Short mmCIF file of C-alpha atoms in Angstrom, two decimals:
data_model
loop_
_atom_site.label_atom_id
_atom_site.label_comp_id
_atom_site.label_asym_id
_atom_site.label_seq_id
_atom_site.Cartn_x
_atom_site.Cartn_y
_atom_site.Cartn_z
CA MET G 756 -5.54 22.91 -6.86
CA SER G 757 -5.65 25.06 -3.13
CA GLU G 758 -9.73 25.60 -3.52
CA PRO G 759 -12.42 22.89 -1.47
CA LEU G 760 -11.93 20.27 -3.89
CA PHE G 761 -13.54 17.39 -2.44
CA ASP G 762 -16.47 19.44 -0.68
CA ASP G 763 -18.51 16.14 -2.23
CA LEU G 764 -18.61 13.32 0.59
CA LEU G 765 -20.16 10.88 -1.93
CA GLY G 766 -18.01 11.37 -5.02
CA LEU G 767 -14.55 10.69 -2.78
CA ALA G 768 -16.53 7.25 -0.40
CA CYS G 769 -17.26 6.58 -4.87
CA PHE G 770 -13.80 6.81 -6.13
CA ALA G 771 -11.90 5.59 -3.16
CA ARG G 772 -14.37 2.29 -3.26
CA VAL G 773 -12.75 2.14 -7.09
CA VAL G 774 -9.71 1.96 -6.15
CA GLU G 775 -10.28 -0.60 -3.91
CA HIS G 776 -12.07 -3.06 -5.91
CA ARG G 777 -10.21 -2.43 -8.95
CA SER G 778 -14.32 -2.50 -10.15
CA ILE G 779 -16.90 -0.08 -11.15
CA THR G 780 -19.00 -2.30 -10.71
CA GLN G 781 -18.16 -3.57 -7.05
CA ALA G 782 -17.65 -0.03 -6.04
CA ALA G 783 -21.38 0.59 -6.73
CA GLN G 784 -22.46 -2.72 -5.07
CA ALA G 785 -20.88 -2.14 -1.64
CA LEU G 786 -21.90 1.21 -2.15
CA GLY G 787 -25.26 0.96 -2.80
CA VAL G 788 -25.50 2.58 -5.78
CA SER G 789 -25.87 2.38 -9.72
CA LYS G 790 -23.03 2.07 -11.72
CA SER G 791 -23.80 5.48 -12.92
CA VAL G 792 -23.54 6.75 -9.22
CA VAL G 793 -21.03 6.00 -8.81
CA SER G 794 -19.00 7.26 -12.60
CA ALA G 795 -20.44 10.27 -13.09
CA ARG G 796 -19.35 11.11 -9.31
CA VAL G 797 -15.79 10.21 -10.42
CA ALA G 798 -15.52 12.47 -13.36
CA ARG G 799 -16.72 14.82 -11.09
CA LEU G 800 -14.28 14.82 -9.22
CA GLU G 801 -11.37 13.96 -12.09
CA ALA G 802 -12.60 17.01 -13.18
CA ARG G 803 -12.40 18.90 -10.23
CA VAL G 804 -8.90 17.68 -10.27
CA GLY G 805 -7.78 19.09 -14.07
CA GLU G 806 -6.03 14.76 -14.77
CA PRO G 807 -7.31 11.94 -14.98
CA LEU G 808 -7.74 9.56 -11.99
CA LEU G 809 -8.26 6.48 -13.82
CA ILE G 810 -7.56 4.42 -16.39
CA ARG G 811 -10.18 2.18 -18.13
CA THR G 812 -10.50 0.30 -20.74
CA THR G 813 -12.32 -2.55 -20.90
CA ARG G 814 -10.41 -5.05 -19.16
CA LYS G 815 -8.95 -3.16 -16.55
CA LEU G 816 -9.13 -0.75 -14.22
CA THR G 817 -5.86 1.24 -13.54
CA VAL G 818 -5.14 4.03 -11.29
CA THR G 819 -2.60 6.76 -12.32
CA ASP G 820 -0.16 8.53 -9.96
CA ALA G 821 -2.72 11.24 -9.57
CA GLY G 822 -5.69 8.64 -8.35
CA LEU G 823 -2.94 7.63 -5.96
CA GLY G 824 -2.22 11.03 -4.37
CA VAL G 825 -6.29 11.68 -4.71
CA TYR G 826 -6.83 8.16 -2.18
CA ALA G 827 -3.91 7.55 0.09
CA HIS G 828 -5.06 11.31 1.31
CA CYS G 829 -9.37 10.49 1.58
CA ALA G 830 -9.10 10.19 4.73
CA ARG G 831 -8.64 13.47 4.58
CA MET G 832 -10.19 15.51 2.64
CA LEU G 833 -13.23 13.91 4.10
CA GLN G 834 -12.70 15.65 7.33
CA GLU G 835 -11.83 18.53 5.59
CA ALA G 836 -15.65 18.69 3.07
CA GLY G 837 -17.02 18.13 6.37
CA ALA G 838 -15.05 22.04 7.75
CA ALA G 839 -15.83 23.08 4.57
CA THR G 840 -19.64 22.71 4.32
CA ARG G 841 -19.99 23.28 8.29
CA GLY G 842 -22.26 26.75 8.62
CA ALA G 843 -23.61 28.43 11.55
CA THR G 844 -26.61 25.53 11.74
CA ASP G 845 -24.31 23.13 12.41
CA ALA G 846 -24.04 24.38 15.86
CA GLY G 847 -27.53 22.35 17.35
CA ARG G 848 -26.49 19.40 15.35
CA GLY G 849 -24.90 15.44 17.19
CA THR G 850 -21.23 15.27 16.63
CA LEU G 851 -18.97 12.85 16.65
CA ARG G 852 -15.18 12.80 17.71
CA ILE G 853 -14.23 9.30 16.45
CA ASN G 854 -10.09 9.12 15.89
CA ALA G 855 -8.46 6.60 13.56
CA PRO G 856 -5.39 4.94 12.79
CA VAL G 857 -3.87 6.87 9.29
CA SER G 858 -3.14 4.05 7.86
CA PHE G 859 -6.20 2.34 8.07
CA ALA G 860 -8.70 5.05 7.92
CA GLN G 861 -7.35 6.18 4.27
CA MET G 862 -7.45 2.11 3.11
CA TYR G 863 -10.96 1.17 4.87
CA LEU G 864 -13.26 3.89 6.65
CA ALA G 865 -14.22 5.97 3.24
CA GLY G 866 -16.45 3.73 2.88
CA PRO G 867 -18.65 3.97 5.64
CA MET G 868 -18.52 7.56 6.70
CA ALA G 869 -20.17 8.25 3.35
CA ARG G 870 -23.27 5.37 4.28
CA PHE G 871 -24.00 6.23 8.24
CA LEU G 872 -23.94 9.98 7.42
CA THR G 873 -26.71 9.44 4.07
CA THR G 874 -28.49 7.85 6.74
CA HIS G 875 -27.62 10.59 9.28
CA PRO G 876 -27.63 13.33 7.83
CA ASP G 877 -28.17 16.16 11.81
CA THR G 878 -24.73 14.01 12.55
CA HIS G 879 -21.11 15.52 12.19
CA VAL G 880 -17.88 13.43 12.35
CA GLU G 881 -15.56 14.45 13.44
CA LEU G 882 -12.06 12.50 11.99
CA VAL G 883 -9.76 12.24 13.81
CA LEU G 884 -6.54 10.45 12.30
CA SER G 885 -4.25 9.38 14.42
CA ASP G 886 -1.75 6.43 15.33
CA ARG G 887 -0.48 6.98 18.82
CA LEU G 888 -2.97 5.58 21.50
CA VAL G 889 -5.70 8.82 22.97
CA ASP G 890 -6.92 8.88 25.81
CA LEU G 891 -10.69 8.52 24.99
CA VAL G 892 -12.02 10.57 27.63
CA GLU G 893 -9.15 13.10 28.50
CA GLU G 894 -9.53 14.04 24.30
CA ARG G 895 -13.46 13.45 24.49
CA VAL G 896 -13.10 10.40 21.37
CA ASP G 897 -16.46 9.13 20.70
CA VAL G 898 -15.02 5.64 19.60
CA ALA G 899 -11.80 5.10 18.36
CA ILE G 900 -10.37 1.97 16.12
CA ARG G 901 -7.73 0.07 18.10
CA ILE G 902 -6.59 -2.48 15.95
CA THR G 903 -4.51 -4.09 18.99
CA ARG G 904 -5.14 -6.69 21.88
CA LEU G 905 -6.62 -4.19 24.20
CA ARG G 906 -5.89 -3.93 27.79
CA ASP G 907 -7.62 -1.84 28.52
CA SER G 908 -10.70 -3.01 31.31
CA ASN G 909 -12.07 1.15 31.54
CA LEU G 910 -13.21 0.24 28.30
CA VAL G 911 -16.14 -0.95 25.63
CA ALA G 912 -14.85 -2.66 22.71
CA ARG G 913 -17.07 -3.83 20.12
CA LYS G 914 -14.86 -6.14 17.97
CA LEU G 915 -14.45 -5.19 13.70
CA ALA G 916 -12.36 -7.98 12.52
CA THR G 917 -8.89 -10.13 13.19
CA THR G 918 -5.25 -9.45 10.99
CA SER G 919 -2.80 -11.68 11.79
CA LEU G 920 0.90 -10.13 10.81
CA HIS G 921 3.56 -10.62 9.29
CA VAL G 922 7.02 -10.18 8.54
CA CYS G 923 7.32 -8.45 5.17
CA ALA G 924 9.46 -8.30 2.69
CA ALA G 925 10.55 -7.01 -0.98
CA PRO G 926 11.87 -9.60 -3.22
CA VAL G 927 14.74 -7.00 -4.07
CA TYR G 928 15.28 -7.35 -1.06
CA LEU G 929 16.11 -11.83 0.30
CA LYS G 930 17.44 -11.64 -3.41
CA HIS G 931 20.60 -9.14 -2.12
CA ARG G 932 20.51 -10.47 2.16
CA GLY G 933 19.58 -13.42 1.95
CA THR G 934 16.00 -14.87 3.32
CA PRO G 935 15.39 -15.74 7.30
CA GLU G 936 14.98 -19.02 8.41
CA ARG G 937 14.60 -18.38 11.78
CA PRO G 938 13.69 -15.59 13.98
CA GLU G 939 17.07 -15.20 15.37
CA ASP G 940 18.17 -14.86 11.38
CA LEU G 941 16.64 -11.07 11.71
CA LEU G 942 19.97 -9.96 14.11
CA HIS G 943 21.74 -9.99 11.14
CA HIS G 944 18.42 -8.12 8.67
CA ASP G 945 17.67 -4.56 8.42
CA CYS G 946 14.75 -4.32 10.41
CA LEU G 947 12.04 -1.21 10.21
CA ARG G 948 9.97 -0.62 12.80
CA TYR G 949 6.85 0.69 13.86
CA THR G 950 7.19 3.51 16.78
CA HIS G 951 4.13 2.96 18.55
CA LEU G 952 4.97 -0.81 19.34
CA ARG G 953 4.73 -1.19 22.98
CA ALA G 954 8.28 -2.32 22.74
CA GLU G 955 9.42 -1.76 18.51
CA ASP G 956 12.59 -3.12 19.35
CA GLU G 957 11.97 -6.22 20.35
CA TRP G 958 9.65 -8.27 17.89
CA ARG G 959 7.93 -12.15 18.95
CA PHE G 960 6.77 -14.70 17.58
CA TYR G 961 5.39 -18.34 18.59
CA GLY G 962 7.12 -21.50 17.81
CA PRO G 963 6.90 -24.58 18.88
CA GLN G 964 8.81 -23.91 22.16
CA GLY G 965 6.63 -21.03 22.61
CA ARG G 966 7.17 -17.65 22.58
CA ILE G 967 10.83 -16.74 21.42
CA ARG G 968 11.35 -12.60 20.72
CA VAL G 969 14.12 -11.73 19.11
CA PRO G 970 15.65 -7.86 19.54
CA VAL G 971 16.32 -5.98 15.78
CA SER G 972 17.31 -2.42 13.90
CA GLY G 973 16.99 -1.66 11.24
CA SER G 974 17.38 2.08 9.40
CA LEU G 975 14.54 3.44 9.83
CA SER G 976 11.55 3.94 12.21
CA THR G 977 8.43 5.59 11.58
CA GLY G 978 5.41 5.97 12.89
CA ASN G 979 2.67 5.74 9.71
CA GLY G 980 2.67 2.91 8.26
CA THR G 981 1.80 3.49 4.58
CA MET G 982 5.05 5.25 4.70
CA LEU G 983 6.02 1.70 7.05
CA ARG G 984 5.43 -0.32 4.34
CA GLU G 985 6.53 1.51 1.30
CA ALA G 986 9.80 1.27 3.14
CA VAL G 987 9.48 -2.52 2.89
CA ALA G 988 8.47 -2.58 -0.63
CA GLN G 989 11.73 -0.17 -2.12
CA GLY G 990 13.32 -3.75 -0.54
CA ILE G 991 15.07 -1.41 2.49
CA GLY G 992 14.73 -3.66 5.48
CA LEU G 993 12.04 -6.32 6.56
CA ALA G 994 9.02 -4.91 8.38
CA MET G 995 6.25 -6.08 10.34
CA LEU G 996 2.43 -5.31 8.63
CA PRO G 997 -0.78 -6.46 9.64
CA ARG G 998 -2.41 -7.99 6.57
CA PHE G 999 -5.28 -5.42 6.10
CA MET G 1000 -2.47 -3.55 4.30
CA VAL G 1001 -0.64 -5.51 3.07
CA ASP G 1002 -3.60 -8.00 1.73
CA GLU G 1003 -3.51 -6.25 -2.37
CA ASP G 1004 0.88 -5.77 -2.31
CA LEU G 1005 1.20 -9.82 -1.24
CA ARG G 1006 -1.71 -11.43 -3.89
CA SER G 1007 0.32 -9.39 -6.38
CA GLY G 1008 4.12 -10.22 -5.03
CA ARG G 1009 4.63 -6.67 -4.54
CA LEU G 1010 5.84 -8.61 -1.31
CA VAL G 1011 6.11 -12.03 -0.14
CA THR G 1012 5.86 -13.35 3.68
CA VAL G 1013 9.06 -14.59 5.41
CA LEU G 1014 9.14 -16.99 9.11
CA ASP G 1015 5.11 -17.96 8.09
CA ASP G 1016 6.09 -20.94 10.53
CA PHE G 1017 6.52 -18.63 13.50
CA ALA G 1018 3.86 -16.42 12.98
CA PRO G 1019 2.50 -13.56 15.52
CA ARG G 1020 -0.74 -14.40 16.92
CA PRO G 1021 -3.34 -11.86 14.99
CA VAL G 1022 -5.01 -9.44 16.12
CA GLY G 1023 -8.40 -7.82 16.95
CA ILE G 1024 -9.18 -5.00 15.26
CA HIS G 1025 -11.37 -2.45 17.30
CA ALA G 1026 -14.53 0.07 17.94
CA ILE G 1027 -13.94 1.17 21.10
CA HIS G 1028 -15.68 3.68 23.54
CA ALA G 1029 -15.18 4.62 27.34
CA ALA G 1030 -16.93 1.88 29.98
CA GLY G 1031 -19.38 4.09 32.38
CA ARG G 1032 -21.32 6.06 29.26
CA THR G 1033 -24.48 5.05 27.74
CA PRO G 1034 -23.68 5.50 23.45
CA ALA G 1035 -26.21 7.65 22.09
CA PRO G 1036 -27.87 5.78 19.53
CA ARG G 1037 -26.38 7.67 16.88
CA LEU G 1038 -23.12 6.22 18.37
CA ARG G 1039 -25.16 2.96 18.20
CA ALA G 1040 -25.08 3.21 14.61
CA LEU G 1041 -22.07 4.08 13.49
CA LEU G 1042 -21.18 1.22 15.74
CA ASP G 1043 -23.58 -0.96 13.44
CA VAL G 1044 -22.01 0.28 10.27
CA LEU G 1045 -18.69 -0.66 10.11
CA ALA G 1046 -19.40 -4.19 12.47
CA ALA G 1047 -21.63 -4.42 8.68
CA GLU G 1048 -18.94 -2.86 6.64
CA PHE G 1049 -15.99 -5.39 8.64
CA ARG G 1050 -18.21 -8.50 8.72
CA SER G 1051 -16.38 -10.27 5.88
CA ALA G 1052 -13.22 -9.87 5.84
CA ARG G 1053 -10.58 -11.71 5.73
CA TRP G 1054 -7.77 -10.63 6.79
CA GLY G 1055 -6.41 -13.68 8.61
#
């Protein structure tokens, strides 16, 4: 398991899409390849890992625990795969340095990165995963994915999608602690916080009288969205989470939302780059791929 197992970028992208769609057929359609290609690539990945990543029946496709572990590290594996396959000939190739939030990249960027690299084989992508707000110029970032309400006028933004925000909880937590009916009720609840928010100790809502600010506190805070979601699912407390991260959990009943009548305003998912620079053709091509990927996203 210490050797670089994921040197096949397309295989990793195929597996990621199968997990996201819970369907080999739909994964093939999303990637624009045949079902046989997807099946073969996933089988090859399973052989290299040494254990099943998917359980297939005639009516259902289930991801194994090992498969969930692989999927959770897809974006990181793509980065390592690129590092493992670069050689001396890479020196003359174009490089794009991309920054993206960890959870969003793990869930949604493997497919578009694979499609971009397939059509731009002379471009190397360095995907830097971090939830902190990076300085694009200082850290030489060509494009960053940001999920926020943009305020910096020195950035050029291309909106990819919009996501709503929800206060989420596990049913077991609400059973034992009760369901908050108004934002002020959160003063008596365990509120888990995302440390990269500008004001993590205050949640903002909107009601008939306008904006409502509620100070919150709880037993856990973290700078990783996936960890925050899983802590909520374990019944530790409530958290404010974006729809793109919890969509499947809400559909399955693993999580539920509260205070929907006071929902915070949605936020945009943007691809941004520094102002005053004309994007290189390969950067414009990447932005087009990302825009096409999320054009039909419904996270409102």
